[in-house]
Coordinates of C-alpha atoms in Angstrom, one line a residue:
X1 CA 114.2 172.5 250.7
X2 CA 111.6 171.4 247.7
X3 CA 107.9 171.2 249.0
X4 CA 106.1 168.3 249.0
X5 CA 103.4 167.5 246.7
X6 CA 101.5 164.6 247.0
X7 CA 100.1 164.3 243.6
X8 CA 103.1 164.1 242.2
X9 CA 104.4 161.6 244.0
X10 CA 101.8 159.5 243.7
X11 CA 101.8 159.3 239.7
X12 CA 105.7 158.7 240.5
X13 CA 105.4 155.4 242.6
X14 CA 102.7 154.2 239.5
X15 CA 105.2 154.2 237.3
X16 CA 107.6 152.8 239.7
X17 CA 105.9 150.0 240.0
X18 CA 104.3 148.9 235.9
X19 CA 108.1 149.3 235.0
X20 CA 109.3 146.6 237.7
X21 CA 106.3 144.8 236.8
X22 CA 107.1 144.5 233.0
X23 CA 111.0 143.7 233.8
X24 CA 109.6 141.0 235.6
X25 CA 107.7 139.8 233.1
X26 CA 110.3 140.0 230.7
X27 CA 113.3 137.9 232.6
X28 CA 110.1 135.5 232.9
X29 CA 109.8 135.4 229.2
X30 CA 113.9 134.8 228.4
X31 CA 114.3 132.5 231.0
X32 CA 111.4 130.2 229.4
X33 CA 112.8 130.5 226.0
X34 CA 115.7 129.3 226.8
X35 CA 114.6 126.8 228.4
X36 CA 112.7 125.6 225.5
X37 CA 115.6 125.9 223.3
X38 CA 117.5 123.6 225.8
X39 CA 114.6 121.0 225.6
X40 CA 114.9 120.9 221.9
X41 CA 118.6 120.7 221.6
X42 CA 118.7 117.5 223.8
X43 CA 115.2 115.7 222.1
X44 CA 115.7 113.5 219.1
X45 CA 114.5 115.2 215.2
X46 CA 112.3 111.3 214.8
X47 CA 109.1 112.5 217.7
X48 CA 108.0 108.8 217.6
X49 CA 108.0 107.2 220.5
X50 CA 110.2 103.7 220.8
X51 CA 109.5 101.1 223.4
X52 CA 112.5 98.8 223.9
X53 CA 110.3 95.6 222.1
X54 CA 110.1 97.4 218.9
X55 CA 113.4 98.2 218.5
X56 CA 114.4 97.0 215.1
X57 CA 117.1 94.3 214.4
X58 CA 120.1 95.6 212.9
X59 CA 120.5 95.6 209.3
X60 CA 123.7 94.0 207.3
X61 CA 125.6 96.0 204.6
X62 CA 123.8 94.4 201.8
X63 CA 123.5 95.6 198.5
X64 CA 119.5 95.2 197.0
X65 CA 120.5 92.2 195.0
X66 CA 121.4 89.5 198.0
X67 CA 125.3 90.2 197.9
X68 CA 127.1 92.0 200.8
X69 CA 130.0 94.1 197.6
X70 CA 130.7 95.9 200.4
X71 CA 132.1 93.7 203.0
X72 CA 132.0 89.9 201.5
X73 CA 133.2 88.3 204.1
X74 CA 130.8 89.7 206.5
X75 CA 129.3 86.5 209.0
X76 CA 125.9 85.9 209.3
X77 CA 124.4 88.5 212.7
X78 CA 121.2 86.5 212.3
X79 CA 119.6 89.2 209.7
X80 CA 117.3 88.4 206.6
X81 CA 120.6 87.2 205.0
X82 CA 122.1 84.3 205.1
X83 CA 125.5 83.7 204.0
X84 CA 124.9 80.0 201.3
X85 CA 127.5 78.1 199.7
X86 CA 126.6 76.8 195.4
X87 CA 127.4 72.9 196.0
X88 CA 127.9 71.1 193.1
X89 CA 128.1 67.2 193.0
X90 CA 128.8 67.0 195.8
X91 CA 131.8 70.0 195.9
X92 CA 131.4 73.9 196.8
X93 CA 131.9 75.9 194.0
X94 CA 131.5 79.6 195.9
X95 CA 129.5 81.2 198.5
X96 CA 127.3 84.4 198.6
X97 CA 126.3 86.8 201.3
X98 CA 122.3 84.9 200.8
X99 CA 120.0 82.1 199.0
X100 CA 118.9 85.1 197.0
X101 CA 121.9 85.8 195.7
X102 CA 122.9 82.0 194.4
X103 CA 119.4 81.4 193.4
X104 CA 119.6 84.9 191.1
X105 CA 122.8 84.2 189.6
X106 CA 122.2 80.5 189.1
X107 CA 118.8 81.6 186.7
X108 CA 121.3 84.6 185.8
X109 CA 123.7 81.8 184.0
X110 CA 120.8 79.6 182.7
X111 CA 119.8 83.0 181.3
X112 CA 123.2 83.5 179.3
X113 CA 123.7 79.9 177.8
X114 CA 120.3 80.5 176.7
X115 CA 120.7 83.8 174.7
X116 CA 124.1 81.9 173.3
X117 CA 122.4 78.9 171.9
X118 CA 119.2 80.7 170.8
X119 CA 116.6 78.3 172.4
X120 CA 113.8 78.8 175.1
X121 CA 115.1 76.3 177.3
X122 CA 117.6 75.4 179.8
X123 CA 118.6 72.6 182.7
X124 CA 121.4 72.3 184.9
X125 CA 122.8 68.5 184.6
X126 CA 124.6 68.5 187.4
X127 CA 123.1 68.1 191.2
X128 CA 123.2 71.6 192.1
X129 CA 122.6 72.1 196.4
X130 CA 122.5 75.7 198.1
X131 CA 123.4 74.9 201.8
X132 CA 123.8 77.3 204.5
X133 CA 127.3 78.7 205.2
X134 CA 128.8 79.0 208.6
X135 CA 129.8 82.5 209.4
X136 CA 133.6 82.7 208.7
X137 CA 132.8 81.7 205.4
X138 CA 134.5 83.4 202.8
X139 CA 131.9 85.2 200.4
X140 CA 131.9 86.4 196.8
X141 CA 130.7 89.1 194.9
X142 CA 127.9 87.8 191.9
X143 CA 130.1 89.1 189.3
X144 CA 132.7 87.3 190.7
X145 CA 130.5 83.9 190.9
X146 CA 129.5 83.9 187.7
X147 CA 132.9 84.4 185.8
X148 CA 133.8 81.4 187.6
X149 CA 130.7 79.5 187.0
X150 CA 131.2 80.3 183.1
X151 CA 134.4 79.6 183.0
X152 CA 136.4 76.7 180.8
X153 CA 137.0 75.1 183.8
X154 CA 133.5 75.6 185.8
X155 CA 131.9 72.2 187.2
X156 CA 128.5 73.3 186.2
X157 CA 126.6 71.5 182.9
X158 CA 123.9 73.7 181.9
X159 CA 122.5 71.7 178.8
X160 CA 120.3 73.5 176.2
X161 CA 118.6 71.6 173.3
X162 CA 116.9 72.9 170.4
X163 CA 114.5 71.0 168.2
X164 CA 114.1 71.3 164.6
X165 CA 111.0 70.0 162.4
X166 CA 110.8 68.9 158.5
X167 CA 108.7 67.7 156.2
X168 CA 109.6 65.7 153.2
X169 CA 107.7 64.4 150.8
X170 CA 108.3 60.8 149.7
X171 CA 107.4 60.6 146.0
X172 CA 106.1 56.7 145.0
X173 CA 107.5 54.1 142.7
X174 CA 105.8 53.0 139.1
X175 CA 105.5 49.5 138.5
X176 CA 104.4 47.9 135.0
X177 CA 103.5 43.9 134.7
X178 CA 102.1 42.4 131.2
X179 CA 98.8 41.0 130.6
X180 CA 98.6 39.2 127.6
X181 CA 95.3 39.3 127.7
X182 CA 95.0 43.3 126.8
X183 CA 96.2 44.5 123.1
X184 CA 99.6 45.6 122.4
X185 CA 100.0 49.1 123.5
X186 CA 97.3 49.0 125.7
X187 CA 97.7 50.8 129.6
X188 CA 95.1 50.1 132.3
X189 CA 96.4 52.1 136.1
X190 CA 95.1 49.4 138.8
X191 CA 96.3 51.6 141.1
X192 CA 97.1 55.2 141.2
X193 CA 100.2 56.2 142.5
X194 CA 100.1 58.6 145.7
X195 CA 102.8 60.7 147.1
X196 CA 103.7 60.3 150.7
X197 CA 105.2 62.6 153.5
X198 CA 107.7 62.0 156.5
X199 CA 108.1 63.9 159.7
X200 CA 112.0 64.5 160.6
X201 CA 112.5 65.4 163.6
X202 CA 115.9 66.5 164.5
X203 CA 117.0 67.6 168.6
X204 CA 120.5 69.1 169.0
X205 CA 121.8 69.6 172.9
X206 CA 124.5 72.7 173.5
X207 CA 126.5 72.2 177.3
X208 CA 128.1 75.6 178.0
X209 CA 126.7 77.1 174.5
X210 CA 128.8 74.0 172.9
X211 CA 127.1 71.9 170.4
X212 CA 127.4 67.8 172.1
X213 CA 127.4 66.1 169.4
X214 CA 127.2 62.6 170.9
X215 CA 124.2 63.9 172.6
X216 CA 121.7 64.8 169.7
X217 CA 119.3 62.7 168.2
X218 CA 117.3 61.8 165.0
X219 CA 114.2 60.6 164.5
X220 CA 111.8 59.6 161.3
X221 CA 108.0 58.7 160.9
X222 CA 106.3 59.0 157.8
X223 CA 102.7 60.3 159.1
X224 CA 101.7 59.3 154.9
X225 CA 102.9 56.3 153.5
X226 CA 102.8 56.7 149.8
X227 CA 101.3 54.1 147.9
X228 CA 102.9 52.6 144.7
X229 CA 101.2 52.4 141.2
X230 CA 100.6 49.9 139.0
X231 CA 100.0 49.2 135.2
X232 CA 99.3 46.7 133.4
X233 CA 100.3 46.6 129.9
X234 CA 98.8 45.0 126.7
X235 CA 100.9 42.2 125.2
X236 CA 98.3 41.0 123.1
X237 CA 99.4 40.9 119.0
X238 CA 97.3 43.1 117.1
X239 CA 95.1 41.6 113.8
X240 CA 94.2 44.1 111.5
X241 CA 91.0 43.4 109.4
X242 CA 91.1 41.2 106.5
X243 CA 89.7 42.8 103.2
X244 CA 85.7 40.7 102.4
X245 CA 85.6 40.3 106.5
X246 CA 84.0 43.0 109.5
X247 CA 84.0 45.7 106.7
X248 CA 80.5 47.1 107.3
X249 CA 77.3 47.5 105.6
X250 CA 76.9 49.1 102.7
X251 CA 75.8 52.7 102.1
X252 CA 72.7 54.2 99.7
X253 CA 73.6 54.2 96.8
X254 CA 75.7 57.4 95.4
X255 CA 73.3 58.1 92.3
X256 CA 75.7 59.2 89.6
X257 CA 79.1 59.9 91.5
X258 CA 82.0 57.3 90.7
X259 CA 85.2 57.5 92.6
X260 CA 88.8 56.2 92.1
X261 CA 91.2 55.1 93.9
X262 CA 93.2 58.3 95.3
X263 CA 96.6 57.4 95.2
X264 CA 99.0 54.7 93.6
X265 CA 99.8 52.1 96.2
X266 CA 98.9 48.8 98.2
X267 CA 96.1 49.2 100.8
X268 CA 98.0 47.7 104.1
X269 CA 94.8 48.5 106.3
X270 CA 90.6 47.8 105.7
X271 CA 88.3 49.4 106.7
X272 CA 86.8 47.7 110.4
X273 CA 88.8 46.4 113.4
X274 CA 92.6 47.3 113.8
X275 CA 94.2 47.5 117.1
X276 CA 91.9 46.5 119.4
X277 CA 89.5 49.7 118.1
X278 CA 88.3 50.8 114.3
X279 CA 90.0 51.9 111.5
X280 CA 87.5 54.2 109.3
X281 CA 89.0 54.0 106.2
X282 CA 91.3 52.4 103.9
X283 CA 95.7 52.8 104.7
X284 CA 97.6 53.5 101.2
X285 CA 101.4 52.5 101.5
X286 CA 102.8 55.2 98.7
X287 CA 105.4 57.2 98.2
X288 CA 106.3 59.7 100.2
X289 CA 105.8 62.8 98.2
X290 CA 103.2 60.9 95.9
X291 CA 100.3 62.7 94.7
X292 CA 97.0 62.4 95.8
X293 CA 94.4 62.9 94.0
X294 CA 90.3 63.5 94.3
X295 CA 88.5 60.6 93.8
X296 CA 85.8 62.6 93.1
X297 CA 85.2 66.1 91.7
X298 CA 83.8 68.8 94.1
X299 CA 84.0 71.3 96.6
X300 CA 87.0 71.5 99.0
X301 CA 85.5 72.1 102.2
X302 CA 88.7 71.4 104.7
X303 CA 92.2 72.5 104.8
X304 CA 94.1 72.4 108.1
X305 CA 96.2 69.8 110.7
X306 CA 93.6 68.1 112.7
X307 CA 95.0 65.5 115.4
X308 CA 96.4 62.3 114.5
X309 CA 94.8 62.7 111.3
X310 CA 97.9 65.7 111.0
X311 CA 97.5 67.3 107.6
X312 CA 93.7 66.9 106.3
X313 CA 91.6 68.1 103.3
X314 CA 88.1 67.4 103.0
X315 CA 86.0 67.2 100.0
X316 CA 82.5 67.8 99.6
X317 CA 80.8 65.3 97.2
X318 CA 76.9 66.7 97.1
X319 CA 73.9 64.4 98.0
X320 CA 75.5 63.8 101.5
X321 CA 79.0 62.6 100.2
X322 CA 82.7 63.3 101.5
X323 CA 85.7 61.7 100.9
X324 CA 88.7 62.7 103.9
X325 CA 92.4 62.9 103.1
X326 CA 94.6 62.6 105.8
X327 CA 98.5 62.3 107.2
X328 CA 99.1 64.5 103.5
X329 CA 102.6 66.2 103.5
X330 CA 101.3 69.0 101.6
X331 CA 98.3 70.7 99.6
X332 CA 97.5 72.6 96.6
X333 CA 94.4 73.6 97.1
X334 CA 92.3 75.8 99.3
X335 CA 89.1 76.0 101.3
X336 CA 86.3 76.9 98.5
X337 CA 88.0 75.8 94.9
X338 CA 85.8 73.1 93.1
X339 CA 88.3 70.4 91.9
X340 CA 87.4 67.9 89.2
X341 CA 88.2 64.2 89.7
X342 CA 91.4 63.0 89.5
X343 CA 92.8 66.5 90.2
X344 CA 96.1 67.0 92.6
X345 CA 95.1 67.8 95.6
X346 CA 98.1 66.9 97.6
X347 CA 101.6 65.1 98.4
X348 CA 101.7 61.7 100.6
X349 CA 103.1 62.1 104.1
X350 CA 103.3 61.0 107.4
X351 CA 102.0 63.4 109.6
X352 CA 99.7 63.1 112.8
X353 CA 100.5 59.6 114.4
X354 CA 101.4 57.8 110.8
X355 CA 104.3 55.9 112.0
X356 CA 105.6 55.7 108.0
X357 CA 104.7 57.7 104.7
X358 CA 101.1 56.6 103.9
X359 CA 97.4 57.8 102.8
X360 CA 94.4 57.7 104.8
X361 CA 91.3 57.6 102.9
X362 CA 87.4 57.7 104.4
X363 CA 84.0 57.7 102.4
X364 CA 81.3 59.3 105.1
X365 CA 78.0 59.8 103.7
X366 CA 75.5 62.2 105.8
X367 CA 78.0 61.9 108.4
X368 CA 78.5 58.3 108.6
X369 CA 81.5 56.5 107.7
X370 CA 81.2 53.6 105.7
X371 CA 83.8 50.8 104.0
X372 CA 85.4 53.2 100.5
X373 CA 86.0 49.5 98.7
X374 CA 82.0 49.4 97.9
X375 CA 82.6 52.1 96.3
X376 CA 85.8 53.0 94.7
X377 CA 85.6 51.6 90.9
X378 CA 88.7 50.0 91.4
X379 CA 89.7 48.7 95.3

């Protein structure tokens, strides 16, 4: 028989009680975990509490651009999209899933024709209405509606207009009138001409991308009116000076100088009035190529083409006297040459403004022209 030991029995009882408590606690924790897992499995992931008043209305299966691509024939369920029919001139043309889709379609069609016509404006010429459709109406996609409303048989008319502006210069006319009070050859500009400016505005109309010849227009407006030039032309017959009349005053004495006729020929025009102006010498009619001689001895100071005088020679005779020989065909002297009276210095021609072969002979004293008749030995 085993002997009783009180201390050992007490320790054994204590261990048994502790083990029992531990087992009970483990069981409680295990049950709690099982309950937590079960509760989480039954609770929705969205932890927001939704009351019946906050429950959102169901949305139709519509695409972002407003067309129900998955089910174009879906009926109106009272959501934000409402089937809309595009009515053109009173006739239904196409039904889309929403008014927004219908309006977007019309905008796309306008943009399409603006790109074709290369303009920045377009308008629909028809009477177009967007009318809510009933729930049984069959919808089509935006692509199908676009193809239908831009086809050759479409009733939709989209008009695009292009305006072209052009400026045009208008030339002025020149009008002349005869005036018997003016000497022949005289021209007076009474009114100075001025060009005008015309503005032409052309408007072209394209219907569905095709030019409509009957709808265009062209307007012209003169911004600046041209002013015609008016010229008066004299018809009064010209009168030459006559020998012994209006031949000017005689200059100072020639001293020892003597002057002879420079060429063989007749005097056609005298010193004095001529064609409304003044002739500063004597004009000899002579044979083309005839010899021209120095009227007086001296030094050649000029040989050149001189405007209306043509080929010209000038001889300085000293004491302020100088003679001029114009309209020459050719010359035989050079600047600086000393010539004797009667020496050939050139040949008769028609250079400058001469109308025929002739010689202009002038005599100047201190730069002032005097009538050579007063100084020639034989005029």
